[in-house]
Amino acid sequence: MKPTSHGQLTSSRLDATFAALADPTRRAILARLASGEASVAELAEPFAMSQPAISKHLKVLERAGLISSGVDAQRRPRRLEAAPLAEANAWMEKYRQFWEANFERLDAVLEELKTLEATEPTTRRKKK
Amino acid sequence: MKPTSHGQLTSSRLDATFAALADPTRRAILARLASGEASVAELAEPFAMSQPAISKHLKVLERAGLISSGVDAQRRPRRLEAAPLAEANAWMEKYRQFWEANFERLDAVLEELKTLEATEPTTRRKKK
DNA sequence: TGGTTTCATAACCTTATGGTTATTTAATGG
DNA sequence: CCATTAAATAACCATAAGGTTATGAAACCA
């Protein structure tokens, strides 16, 4: 794919963060790291997946800045670096009103359904 | 890719949401829709991209539940359905302490740098 | 009716993603 | 030194993702 092209200049961090979070294995790895640093083998243990596959996932997380790597003998313990989540969270905050509104609207709809019957008999709106 | 396999049963919604958010074009589309519903042509206008490409992005957003489609003559106006962001936000909340802690730690580090010099002379930790 | 507008779909291409096995590198401990 | 352990890297494969152009379908309007 061509490099972004259309503008949206500084989005690559968010791209990487959201993309990293889009995989359940990687989210599980982050969950594990939330309870303390762990070696690659330890991180791989719960998964029916080869060690190199886990290493790839770790690389994705690392490139997104969500984890970092230490050195302990042959081990390369990973630890959580949740800072990029702050940016992702900031992005989501802009939409908070919408999903909160949606829940309110759902409540309203449920309330409406108790009291009122069919109002618009298959209204076919024309033009705008 | 095999179907998840390892567990994490109900993650596909989150997968779809985060994956949808991982593209700057799609985030820009959501931003546009935050100021009201819009036709496909209107959504496509800011981008140096063909209309089918935009339609594909819309399909991704739709499958993630982030937008929905209406009918108005030939137009198929899309509107924002931010509800899936609630789930994503809930997921991130679990890590809030970590990225907030990171900022606090950064503050602490900056504070430390003002007062103290080299403490650990190239400490090479052995074993655990 | 028939042309125009609006969008979706199909077919195709290229690159990215997620996995595999096999091999290499690095550091430890005897 | 050498065998072992831990993880990275390479090479490969199948499928998904993001784009293109060309075509089709549905609803309007003159």
PDB file of C-alpha atoms (C1' of nucleotides) in Angstrom:
ATOM      1  CA  MET A   1       0.000   0.000   0.000  1.00  0.00           C
ATOM      2  CA  LYS A   2       1.200   3.467  -0.820  1.00  0.00           C
ATOM      3  CA  PRO A   3       2.428   5.566   2.126  1.00  0.00           C
ATOM      4  CA  THR A   4      -0.686   7.272   3.439  1.00  0.00           C
ATOM      5  CA  SER A   5      -0.656   9.819   0.611  1.00  0.00           C
ATOM      6  CA  HIS A   6      -3.716  11.815   1.450  1.00  0.00           C
ATOM      7  CA  GLY A   7      -2.515  13.768   4.431  1.00  0.00           C
ATOM      8  CA  GLN A   8      -3.228  12.857   8.071  1.00  0.00           C
ATOM      9  CA  LEU A   9       0.454  13.474   8.629  1.00  0.00           C
ATOM     10  CA  THR A  10       1.133  12.365  12.165  1.00  0.00           C
ATOM     11  CA  SER A  11      -1.161   9.385  12.381  1.00  0.00           C
ATOM     12  CA  SER A  12       1.340   6.563  12.122  1.00  0.00           C
ATOM     13  CA  ARG A  13       1.662   6.174  15.873  1.00  0.00           C
ATOM     14  CA  LEU A  14      -2.064   5.734  16.261  1.00  0.00           C
ATOM     15  CA  ASP A  15      -2.082   3.394  13.273  1.00  0.00           C
ATOM     16  CA  ALA A  16       0.516   1.195  14.915  1.00  0.00           C
ATOM     17  CA  THR A  17      -1.185   1.277  18.306  1.00  0.00           C
ATOM     18  CA  PHE A  18      -4.640   0.360  17.071  1.00  0.00           C
ATOM     19  CA  ALA A  19      -3.257  -2.249  14.694  1.00  0.00           C
ATOM     20  CA  ALA A  20      -1.308  -3.830  17.544  1.00  0.00           C
ATOM     21  CA  LEU A  21      -4.441  -3.955  19.680  1.00  0.00           C
ATOM     22  CA  ALA A  22      -6.485  -5.566  16.906  1.00  0.00           C
ATOM     23  CA  ASP A  23      -5.114  -9.049  17.617  1.00  0.00           C
ATOM     24  CA  PRO A  24      -6.365 -11.139  20.552  1.00  0.00           C
ATOM     25  CA  THR A  25      -3.010 -12.833  21.079  1.00  0.00           C
ATOM     26  CA  ARG A  26      -1.334  -9.471  21.437  1.00  0.00           C
ATOM     27  CA  ARG A  27      -4.011  -8.178  23.795  1.00  0.00           C
ATOM     28  CA  ALA A  28      -3.561 -11.310  25.898  1.00  0.00           C
ATOM     29  CA  ILE A  29       0.182 -10.687  25.973  1.00  0.00           C
ATOM     30  CA  LEU A  30      -0.416  -7.169  27.225  1.00  0.00           C
ATOM     31  CA  ALA A  31      -2.780  -8.523  29.859  1.00  0.00           C
ATOM     32  CA  ARG A  32      -0.101 -10.930  31.011  1.00  0.00           C
ATOM     33  CA  LEU A  33       2.494  -8.175  31.166  1.00  0.00           C
ATOM     34  CA  ALA A  34       0.161  -6.083  33.270  1.00  0.00           C
ATOM     35  CA  SER A  35       0.996  -8.453  36.108  1.00  0.00           C
ATOM     36  CA  GLY A  36       4.725  -8.058  35.686  1.00  0.00           C
ATOM     37  CA  GLU A  37       7.504  -8.557  33.174  1.00  0.00           C
ATOM     38  CA  ALA A  38       7.933 -11.929  31.521  1.00  0.00           C
ATOM     39  CA  SER A  39      10.307 -13.789  29.237  1.00  0.00           C
ATOM     40  CA  VAL A  40       9.377 -14.790  25.709  1.00  0.00           C
ATOM     41  CA  ALA A  41       8.962 -18.421  26.752  1.00  0.00           C
ATOM     42  CA  GLU A  42       6.679 -17.412  29.597  1.00  0.00           C
ATOM     43  CA  LEU A  43       4.643 -15.258  27.270  1.00  0.00           C
ATOM     44  CA  ALA A  44       4.423 -18.037  24.696  1.00  0.00           C
ATOM     45  CA  GLU A  45       3.348 -20.710  27.156  1.00  0.00           C
ATOM     46  CA  PRO A  46      -0.441 -20.117  27.118  1.00  0.00           C
ATOM     47  CA  PHE A  47      -0.693 -20.177  23.338  1.00  0.00           C
ATOM     48  CA  ALA A  48      -0.907 -23.035  20.853  1.00  0.00           C
ATOM     49  CA  MET A  49       1.621 -21.273  18.734  1.00  0.00           C
ATOM     50  CA  SER A  50       5.317 -21.501  17.972  1.00  0.00           C
ATOM     51  CA  GLN A  51       7.915 -19.349  19.676  1.00  0.00           C
ATOM     52  CA  PRO A  52       8.759 -17.432  16.485  1.00  0.00           C
ATOM     53  CA  ALA A  53       5.099 -16.518  16.093  1.00  0.00           C
ATOM     54  CA  ILE A  54       5.159 -15.004  19.571  1.00  0.00           C
ATOM     55  CA  SER A  55       8.389 -13.188  18.765  1.00  0.00           C
ATOM     56  CA  LYS A  56       6.649 -11.635  15.777  1.00  0.00           C
ATOM     57  CA  HIS A  57       3.772 -10.485  17.916  1.00  0.00           C
ATOM     58  CA  LEU A  58       6.237  -9.027  20.368  1.00  0.00           C
ATOM     59  CA  LYS A  59       7.916  -7.130  17.572  1.00  0.00           C
ATOM     60  CA  VAL A  60       4.578  -5.643  16.549  1.00  0.00           C
ATOM     61  CA  LEU A  61       3.920  -4.586  20.128  1.00  0.00           C
ATOM     62  CA  GLU A  62       7.421  -3.185  20.414  1.00  0.00           C
ATOM     63  CA  ARG A  63       7.152  -1.155  17.225  1.00  0.00           C
ATOM     64  CA  ALA A  64       3.943   0.302  18.588  1.00  0.00           C
ATOM     65  CA  GLY A  65       5.801   1.221  21.763  1.00  0.00           C
ATOM     66  CA  LEU A  66       3.466  -0.891  23.883  1.00  0.00           C
ATOM     67  CA  ILE A  67       6.225  -3.030  25.343  1.00  0.00           C
ATOM     68  CA  SER A  68       9.956  -2.766  25.828  1.00  0.00           C
ATOM     69  CA  SER A  69      12.684  -5.313  26.204  1.00  0.00           C
ATOM     70  CA  GLY A  70      15.234  -5.843  28.934  1.00  0.00           C
ATOM     71  CA  VAL A  71      18.272  -8.069  29.276  1.00  0.00           C
ATOM     72  CA  ASP A  72      18.623 -10.821  31.852  1.00  0.00           C
ATOM     73  CA  ALA A  73      21.159 -13.466  30.851  1.00  0.00           C
ATOM     74  CA  GLN A  74      19.776 -15.133  27.725  1.00  0.00           C
ATOM     75  CA  ARG A  75      16.322 -13.882  28.541  1.00  0.00           C
ATOM     76  CA  ARG A  76      14.860 -10.756  27.023  1.00  0.00           C
ATOM     77  CA  PRO A  77      12.119  -9.943  29.486  1.00  0.00           C
ATOM     78  CA  ARG A  78       9.358  -7.733  28.132  1.00  0.00           C
ATOM     79  CA  ARG A  79       7.539  -5.171  30.162  1.00  0.00           C
ATOM     80  CA  LEU A  80       4.438  -3.185  29.555  1.00  0.00           C
ATOM     81  CA  GLU A  81       4.823   0.362  28.233  1.00  0.00           C
ATOM     82  CA  ALA A  82       1.264   1.504  28.130  1.00  0.00           C
ATOM     83  CA  ALA A  83       2.002   5.113  27.214  1.00  0.00           C
ATOM     84  CA  PRO A  84       0.743   4.816  23.608  1.00  0.00           C
ATOM     85  CA  LEU A  85      -2.638   3.940  25.070  1.00  0.00           C
ATOM     86  CA  ALA A  86      -2.843   7.475  26.319  1.00  0.00           C
ATOM     87  CA  GLU A  87      -2.840   8.770  22.772  1.00  0.00           C
ATOM     88  CA  ALA A  88      -5.371   6.170  21.684  1.00  0.00           C
ATOM     89  CA  ASN A  89      -7.526   7.051  24.631  1.00  0.00           C
ATOM     90  CA  ALA A  90      -7.285  10.735  23.785  1.00  0.00           C
ATOM     91  CA  TRP A  91      -8.477   9.948  20.288  1.00  0.00           C
ATOM     92  CA  MET A  92     -11.454   8.008  21.634  1.00  0.00           C
ATOM     93  CA  GLU A  93     -12.342  10.743  24.073  1.00  0.00           C
ATOM     94  CA  LYS A  94     -13.423  12.887  21.147  1.00  0.00           C
ATOM     95  CA  TYR A  95     -16.222  10.384  20.537  1.00  0.00           C
ATOM     96  CA  ARG A  96     -17.196   9.770  24.116  1.00  0.00           C
ATOM     97  CA  GLN A  97     -20.272  11.947  23.843  1.00  0.00           C
ATOM     98  CA  PHE A  98     -21.458   9.813  20.937  1.00  0.00           C
ATOM     99  CA  TRP A  99     -21.306   6.418  22.536  1.00  0.00           C
ATOM    100  CA  GLU A 100     -22.576   7.733  25.797  1.00  0.00           C
ATOM    101  CA  ALA A 101     -25.407   9.369  23.876  1.00  0.00           C
ATOM    102  CA  ASN A 102     -26.060   6.054  22.189  1.00  0.00           C
ATOM    103  CA  PHE A 103     -26.633   4.352  25.492  1.00  0.00           C
ATOM    104  CA  GLU A 104     -28.907   7.131  26.615  1.00  0.00           C
ATOM    105  CA  ARG A 105     -30.761   6.843  23.337  1.00  0.00           C
ATOM    106  CA  LEU A 106     -31.087   3.102  23.858  1.00  0.00           C
ATOM    107  CA  ASP A 107     -32.656   3.758  27.227  1.00  0.00           C
ATOM    108  CA  ALA A 108     -34.966   6.259  25.610  1.00  0.00           C
ATOM    109  CA  VAL A 109     -35.938   3.789  22.911  1.00  0.00           C
ATOM    110  CA  LEU A 110     -36.678   1.077  25.429  1.00  0.00           C
ATOM    111  CA  GLU A 111     -38.791   3.514  27.374  1.00  0.00           C
ATOM    112  CA  GLU A 112     -40.621   4.516  24.223  1.00  0.00           C
ATOM    113  CA  LEU A 113     -41.362   0.930  23.306  1.00  0.00           C
ATOM    114  CA  LYS A 114     -43.262   0.453  26.528  1.00  0.00           C
ATOM    115  CA  THR A 115     -45.733   3.230  25.851  1.00  0.00           C
ATOM    116  CA  LEU A 116     -46.137   3.894  22.176  1.00  0.00           C
ATOM    117  CA  GLU A 117     -47.195   1.871  19.167  1.00  0.00           C
ATOM    118  CA  ALA A 118     -46.323   2.114  15.461  1.00  0.00           C
ATOM    119  CA  THR A 119     -45.994   5.777  14.632  1.00  0.00           C
ATOM    120  CA  GLU A 120     -44.585   6.014  11.141  1.00  0.00           C
ATOM    121  CA  PRO A 121     -46.454   3.591   8.839  1.00  0.00           C
ATOM    122  CA  THR A 122     -43.604   2.576   6.528  1.00  0.00           C
ATOM    123  CA  THR A 123     -42.696   6.165   5.829  1.00  0.00           C
ATOM    124  CA  ARG A 124     -40.834   6.429   2.528  1.00  0.00           C
ATOM    125  CA  ARG A 125     -38.964   9.674   2.724  1.00  0.00           C
ATOM    126  CA  LYS A 126     -38.356  11.410  -0.606  1.00  0.00           C
ATOM    127  CA  LYS A 127     -35.370  13.492  -1.450  1.00  0.00           C
ATOM    128  CA  LYS A 128     -33.860  15.345   1.453  1.00  0.00           C
TER     129      LYS A 128
ATOM    130  CA  MET B   1      -5.030 -17.572   9.365  1.00  0.00           C
ATOM    131  CA  LYS B   2      -6.644 -20.177  11.586  1.00  0.00           C
ATOM    132  CA  PRO B   3      -9.731 -19.112  13.555  1.00  0.00           C
ATOM    133  CA  THR B   4      -8.310 -17.762  16.795  1.00  0.00           C
ATOM    134  CA  SER B   5      -7.746 -21.275  18.170  1.00  0.00           C
ATOM    135  CA  HIS B   6      -6.264 -20.435  21.527  1.00  0.00           C
ATOM    136  CA  GLY B   7      -9.282 -19.171  23.383  1.00  0.00           C
ATOM    137  CA  GLN B   8     -10.120 -15.485  23.909  1.00  0.00           C
ATOM    138  CA  LEU B   9     -13.591 -16.446  22.781  1.00  0.00           C
ATOM    139  CA  THR B  10     -15.483 -13.202  22.525  1.00  0.00           C
ATOM    140  CA  SER B  11     -12.765 -10.996  21.173  1.00  0.00           C
ATOM    141  CA  SER B  12     -13.869 -10.642  17.570  1.00  0.00           C
ATOM    142  CA  ARG B  13     -15.796  -7.461  18.247  1.00  0.00           C
ATOM    143  CA  LEU B  14     -12.757  -5.814  19.753  1.00  0.00           C
ATOM    144  CA  ASP B  15     -10.643  -7.162  16.911  1.00  0.00           C
ATOM    145  CA  ALA B  16     -12.903  -5.545  14.356  1.00  0.00           C
ATOM    146  CA  THR B  17     -13.123  -2.276  16.237  1.00  0.00           C
ATOM    147  CA  PHE B  18      -9.401  -1.826  16.746  1.00  0.00           C
ATOM    148  CA  ALA B  19      -8.643  -2.988  13.212  1.00  0.00           C
ATOM    149  CA  ALA B  20     -11.109  -0.468  11.832  1.00  0.00           C
ATOM    150  CA  LEU B  21      -9.487   2.307  13.848  1.00  0.00           C
ATOM    151  CA  ALA B  22      -6.002   1.384  12.656  1.00  0.00           C
ATOM    152  CA  ASP B  23      -6.403   3.198   9.350  1.00  0.00           C
ATOM    153  CA  PRO B  24      -6.108   6.998   9.080  1.00  0.00           C
ATOM    154  CA  THR B  25      -8.631   7.227   6.254  1.00  0.00           C
ATOM    155  CA  ARG B  26     -11.210   5.450   8.352  1.00  0.00           C
ATOM    156  CA  ARG B  27     -10.493   7.589  11.395  1.00  0.00           C
ATOM    157  CA  ALA B  28     -10.911  10.663   9.216  1.00  0.00           C
ATOM    158  CA  ILE B  29     -14.236   9.329   7.985  1.00  0.00           C
ATOM    159  CA  LEU B  30     -15.406   8.883  11.558  1.00  0.00           C
ATOM    160  CA  ALA B  31     -14.266  12.409  12.347  1.00  0.00           C
ATOM    161  CA  ARG B  32     -16.282  13.688   9.436  1.00  0.00           C
ATOM    162  CA  LEU B  33     -19.352  11.769  10.539  1.00  0.00           C
ATOM    163  CA  ALA B  34     -19.043  13.218  14.003  1.00  0.00           C
ATOM    164  CA  SER B  35     -20.354  16.449  12.496  1.00  0.00           C
ATOM    165  CA  GLY B  36     -23.367  14.785  10.920  1.00  0.00           C
ATOM    166  CA  GLU B  37     -24.342  12.134   8.441  1.00  0.00           C
ATOM    167  CA  ALA B  38     -22.899  12.229   4.948  1.00  0.00           C
ATOM    168  CA  SER B  39     -23.226  10.522   1.583  1.00  0.00           C
ATOM    169  CA  VAL B  40     -20.506   8.333   0.146  1.00  0.00           C
ATOM    170  CA  ALA B  41     -19.528  11.020  -2.350  1.00  0.00           C
ATOM    171  CA  GLU B  42     -19.262  13.591   0.418  1.00  0.00           C
ATOM    172  CA  LEU B  43     -17.151  11.243   2.485  1.00  0.00           C
ATOM    173  CA  ALA B  44     -14.906  10.472  -0.478  1.00  0.00           C
ATOM    174  CA  GLU B  45     -14.344  14.086  -1.448  1.00  0.00           C
ATOM    175  CA  PRO B  46     -11.367  14.905   0.832  1.00  0.00           C
ATOM    176  CA  PHE B  47      -9.367  11.863  -0.241  1.00  0.00           C
ATOM    177  CA  ALA B  48      -7.131  11.203  -3.222  1.00  0.00           C
ATOM    178  CA  MET B  49      -8.748   7.834  -3.604  1.00  0.00           C
ATOM    179  CA  SER B  50     -11.368   6.219  -5.802  1.00  0.00           C
ATOM    180  CA  GLN B  51     -14.982   5.878  -4.741  1.00  0.00           C
ATOM    181  CA  PRO B  52     -14.778   2.062  -4.511  1.00  0.00           C
ATOM    182  CA  ALA B  53     -11.859   2.404  -2.132  1.00  0.00           C
ATOM    183  CA  ILE B  54     -14.006   4.560   0.128  1.00  0.00           C
ATOM    184  CA  SER B  55     -16.854   2.063  -0.155  1.00  0.00           C
ATOM    185  CA  LYS B  56     -14.487  -0.618   1.071  1.00  0.00           C
ATOM    186  CA  HIS B  57     -13.460   1.477   4.036  1.00  0.00           C
ATOM    187  CA  LEU B  58     -17.120   2.082   4.792  1.00  0.00           C
ATOM    188  CA  LYS B  59     -17.766  -1.618   4.727  1.00  0.00           C
ATOM    189  CA  VAL B  60     -14.983  -2.182   7.241  1.00  0.00           C
ATOM    190  CA  LEU B  61     -16.432   0.481   9.504  1.00  0.00           C
ATOM    191  CA  GLU B  62     -19.902  -0.967   9.078  1.00  0.00           C
ATOM    192  CA  ARG B  63     -18.824  -4.501   9.923  1.00  0.00           C
ATOM    193  CA  ALA B  64     -17.224  -3.109  13.066  1.00  0.00           C
ATOM    194  CA  GLY B  65     -20.537  -1.447  13.900  1.00  0.00           C
ATOM    195  CA  LEU B  66     -18.957   2.002  13.890  1.00  0.00           C
ATOM    196  CA  ILE B  67     -21.282   3.395  11.249  1.00  0.00           C
ATOM    197  CA  SER B  68     -24.678   2.565   9.834  1.00  0.00           C
ATOM    198  CA  SER B  69     -26.316   3.283   6.541  1.00  0.00           C
ATOM    199  CA  GLY B  70     -29.566   5.024   5.675  1.00  0.00           C
ATOM    200  CA  VAL B  71     -31.543   5.431   2.479  1.00  0.00           C
ATOM    201  CA  ASP B  72     -32.229   8.750   0.821  1.00  0.00           C
ATOM    202  CA  ALA B  73     -33.029   8.441  -2.882  1.00  0.00           C
ATOM    203  CA  GLN B  74     -29.885   7.137  -4.550  1.00  0.00           C
ATOM    204  CA  ARG B  75     -27.800   8.213  -1.601  1.00  0.00           C
ATOM    205  CA  ARG B  76     -26.838   5.905   1.212  1.00  0.00           C
ATOM    206  CA  PRO B  77     -25.991   8.352   3.970  1.00  0.00           C
ATOM    207  CA  ARG B  78     -23.751   7.006   6.693  1.00  0.00           C
ATOM    208  CA  ARG B  79     -23.972   8.013  10.296  1.00  0.00           C
ATOM    209  CA  LEU B  80     -21.722   7.492  13.236  1.00  0.00           C
ATOM    210  CA  GLU B  81     -22.499   4.622  15.585  1.00  0.00           C
ATOM    211  CA  ALA B  82     -19.853   5.037  18.205  1.00  0.00           C
ATOM    212  CA  ALA B  83     -21.142   2.355  20.569  1.00  0.00           C
ATOM    213  CA  PRO B  84     -18.301  -0.115  19.834  1.00  0.00           C
ATOM    214  CA  LEU B  85     -15.915   2.507  21.166  1.00  0.00           C
ATOM    215  CA  ALA B  86     -17.405   1.914  24.574  1.00  0.00           C
ATOM    216  CA  GLU B  87     -16.107  -1.625  24.575  1.00  0.00           C
ATOM    217  CA  ALA B  88     -12.718  -0.521  23.297  1.00  0.00           C
ATOM    218  CA  ASN B  89     -12.612   2.146  25.949  1.00  0.00           C
ATOM    219  CA  ALA B  90     -13.504  -0.380  28.615  1.00  0.00           C
ATOM    220  CA  TRP B  91     -10.608  -2.530  27.465  1.00  0.00           C
ATOM    221  CA  MET B  92      -8.204   0.396  27.692  1.00  0.00           C
ATOM    222  CA  GLU B  93      -9.459   1.353  31.108  1.00  0.00           C
ATOM    223  CA  LYS B  94      -7.815  -1.750  32.502  1.00  0.00           C
ATOM    224  CA  TYR B  95      -4.467  -0.215  31.572  1.00  0.00           C
ATOM    225  CA  ARG B  96      -5.175   3.331  32.594  1.00  0.00           C
ATOM    226  CA  GLN B  97      -3.134   3.001  35.767  1.00  0.00           C
ATOM    227  CA  PHE B  98      -0.157   1.963  33.674  1.00  0.00           C
ATOM    228  CA  TRP B  99      -0.036   4.840  31.262  1.00  0.00           C
ATOM    229  CA  GLU B 100      -0.911   7.289  33.959  1.00  0.00           C
ATOM    230  CA  ALA B 101       1.847   5.750  36.066  1.00  0.00           C
ATOM    231  CA  ASN B 102       4.184   6.158  33.123  1.00  0.00           C
ATOM    232  CA  PHE B 103       3.587   9.881  33.027  1.00  0.00           C
ATOM    233  CA  GLU B 104       4.054  10.124  36.743  1.00  0.00           C
ATOM    234  CA  ARG B 105       7.244   8.133  36.399  1.00  0.00           C
ATOM    235  CA  LEU B 106       8.415  10.484  33.670  1.00  0.00           C
ATOM    236  CA  ASP B 107       7.832  13.368  36.006  1.00  0.00           C
ATOM    237  CA  ALA B 108       9.741  11.520  38.687  1.00  0.00           C
ATOM    238  CA  VAL B 109      12.618  10.823  36.326  1.00  0.00           C
ATOM    239  CA  LEU B 110      12.828  14.432  35.255  1.00  0.00           C
ATOM    240  CA  GLU B 111      12.828  15.429  38.880  1.00  0.00           C
ATOM    241  CA  GLU B 112      15.547  12.924  39.665  1.00  0.00           C
ATOM    242  CA  LEU B 113      17.741  14.178  36.839  1.00  0.00           C
ATOM    243  CA  LYS B 114      17.838  17.602  38.379  1.00  0.00           C
ATOM    244  CA  THR B 115      19.268  16.421  41.664  1.00  0.00           C
ATOM    245  CA  LEU B 116      21.171  13.188  41.313  1.00  0.00           C
ATOM    246  CA  GLU B 117      24.138  11.964  39.320  1.00  0.00           C
ATOM    247  CA  ALA B 118      25.128   8.496  38.062  1.00  0.00           C
ATOM    248  CA  THR B 119      24.046   5.988  40.680  1.00  0.00           C
ATOM    249  CA  GLU B 120      24.433   2.559  39.201  1.00  0.00           C
ATOM    250  CA  PRO B 121      27.815   2.267  37.403  1.00  0.00           C
ATOM    251  CA  THR B 122      26.842  -0.007  34.498  1.00  0.00           C
ATOM    252  CA  THR B 123      25.209  -2.561  36.741  1.00  0.00           C
ATOM    253  CA  ARG B 124      25.224  -5.959  35.064  1.00  0.00           C
ATOM    254  CA  ARG B 125      22.540  -7.954  36.758  1.00  0.00           C
ATOM    255  CA  LYS B 126      23.158 -11.692  36.870  1.00  0.00           C
ATOM    256  CA  LYS B 127      20.520 -14.375  36.894  1.00  0.00           C
ATOM    257  CA  LYS B 128      17.323 -13.374  38.590  1.00  0.00           C
TER     258      LYS B 128
ATOM    259  C1'  DT C   1     -38.501   5.884 -21.655  1.00  0.00           C
ATOM    260  C1'  DG C   2     -34.067   6.787 -21.246  1.00  0.00           C
ATOM    261  C1'  DG C   3     -30.152   9.386 -19.524  1.00  0.00           C
ATOM    262  C1'  DT C   4     -27.863  10.725 -15.208  1.00  0.00           C
ATOM    263  C1'  DT C   5     -26.538  10.274 -10.621  1.00  0.00           C
ATOM    264  C1'  DT C   6     -25.027   7.498  -6.716  1.00  0.00           C
ATOM    265  C1'  DC C   7     -23.224   3.805  -5.087  1.00  0.00           C
ATOM    266  C1'  DA C   8     -22.038  -1.202  -4.961  1.00  0.00           C
ATOM    267  C1'  DT C   9     -19.612  -5.131  -6.910  1.00  0.00           C
ATOM    268  C1'  DA C  10     -16.372  -7.758  -9.498  1.00  0.00           C
ATOM    269  C1'  DA C  11     -11.882  -8.819 -10.917  1.00  0.00           C
ATOM    270  C1'  DC C  12      -7.396  -7.959 -10.403  1.00  0.00           C
ATOM    271  C1'  DC C  13      -2.760  -6.492  -8.397  1.00  0.00           C
ATOM    272  C1'  DT C  14       0.614  -5.646  -4.677  1.00  0.00           C
ATOM    273  C1'  DT C  15       1.983  -5.704  -0.075  1.00  0.00           C
ATOM    274  C1'  DA C  16       1.128  -6.845   4.790  1.00  0.00           C
ATOM    275  C1'  DT C  17      -0.065 -10.156   8.268  1.00  0.00           C
ATOM    276  C1'  DG C  18       0.098 -14.312  10.818  1.00  0.00           C
ATOM    277  C1'  DG C  19       1.597 -18.540  10.876  1.00  0.00           C
ATOM    278  C1'  DT C  20       5.082 -22.506   9.979  1.00  0.00           C
ATOM    279  C1'  DT C  21       9.883 -25.083  10.218  1.00  0.00           C
ATOM    280  C1'  DA C  22      14.759 -24.753  10.176  1.00  0.00           C
ATOM    281  C1'  DT C  23      18.705 -22.379  11.487  1.00  0.00           C
ATOM    282  C1'  DT C  24      21.651 -18.919  13.824  1.00  0.00           C
ATOM    283  C1'  DT C  25      23.177 -16.146  17.554  1.00  0.00           C
ATOM    284  C1'  DA C  26      24.163 -15.199  22.372  1.00  0.00           C
ATOM    285  C1'  DA C  27      24.893 -16.160  26.940  1.00  0.00           C
ATOM    286  C1'  DT C  28      25.081 -19.603  30.769  1.00  0.00           C
ATOM    287  C1'  DG C  29      26.827 -23.157  33.554  1.00  0.00           C
ATOM    288  C1'  DG C  30      29.492 -27.420  34.175  1.00  0.00           C
TER     289       DG C  30
ATOM    290  C1'  DC D   1      35.510 -25.450  25.896  1.00  0.00           C
ATOM    291  C1'  DC D   2      31.262 -27.356  25.175  1.00  0.00           C
ATOM    292  C1'  DA D   3      26.503 -28.521  25.656  1.00  0.00           C
ATOM    293  C1'  DT D   4      22.331 -26.235  26.712  1.00  0.00           C
ATOM    294  C1'  DT D   5      19.002 -22.753  26.948  1.00  0.00           C
ATOM    295  C1'  DA D   6      16.593 -18.571  25.124  1.00  0.00           C
ATOM    296  C1'  DA D   7      15.326 -16.026  21.676  1.00  0.00           C
ATOM    297  C1'  DA D   8      15.981 -14.000  17.083  1.00  0.00           C
ATOM    298  C1'  DT D   9      16.160 -14.544  12.166  1.00  0.00           C
ATOM    299  C1'  DA D  10      15.431 -16.562   7.584  1.00  0.00           C
ATOM    300  C1'  DA D  11      12.700 -18.618   4.189  1.00  0.00           C
ATOM    301  C1'  DC D  12       8.486 -19.910   2.996  1.00  0.00           C
ATOM    302  C1'  DC D  13       3.265 -20.137   2.559  1.00  0.00           C
ATOM    303  C1'  DA D  14      -1.723 -18.759   2.591  1.00  0.00           C
ATOM    304  C1'  DT D  15      -4.844 -15.289   3.302  1.00  0.00           C
ATOM    305  C1'  DA D  16      -6.205 -10.536   4.335  1.00  0.00           C
ATOM    306  C1'  DA D  17      -5.968  -5.695   3.326  1.00  0.00           C
ATOM    307  C1'  DG D  18      -5.907  -1.675   0.532  1.00  0.00           C
ATOM    308  C1'  DG D  19      -5.817   0.047  -3.703  1.00  0.00           C
ATOM    309  C1'  DT D  20      -7.083   0.169  -8.887  1.00  0.00           C
ATOM    310  C1'  DT D  21     -10.367   0.087 -13.241  1.00  0.00           C
ATOM    311  C1'  DA D  22     -14.498  -1.568 -15.255  1.00  0.00           C
ATOM    312  C1'  DT D  23     -19.103  -2.713 -14.846  1.00  0.00           C
ATOM    313  C1'  DG D  24     -23.808  -3.152 -12.815  1.00  0.00           C
ATOM    314  C1'  DA D  25     -28.021  -1.696 -10.350  1.00  0.00           C
ATOM    315  C1'  DA D  26     -31.298   1.394  -8.400  1.00  0.00           C
ATOM    316  C1'  DA D  27     -33.568   5.571  -8.108  1.00  0.00           C
ATOM    317  C1'  DC D  28     -34.324  10.104  -9.924  1.00  0.00           C
ATOM    318  C1'  DC D  29     -35.619  13.532 -13.518  1.00  0.00           C
ATOM    319  C1'  DA D  30     -36.673  15.533 -18.024  1.00  0.00           C
TER     320       DA D  30
END
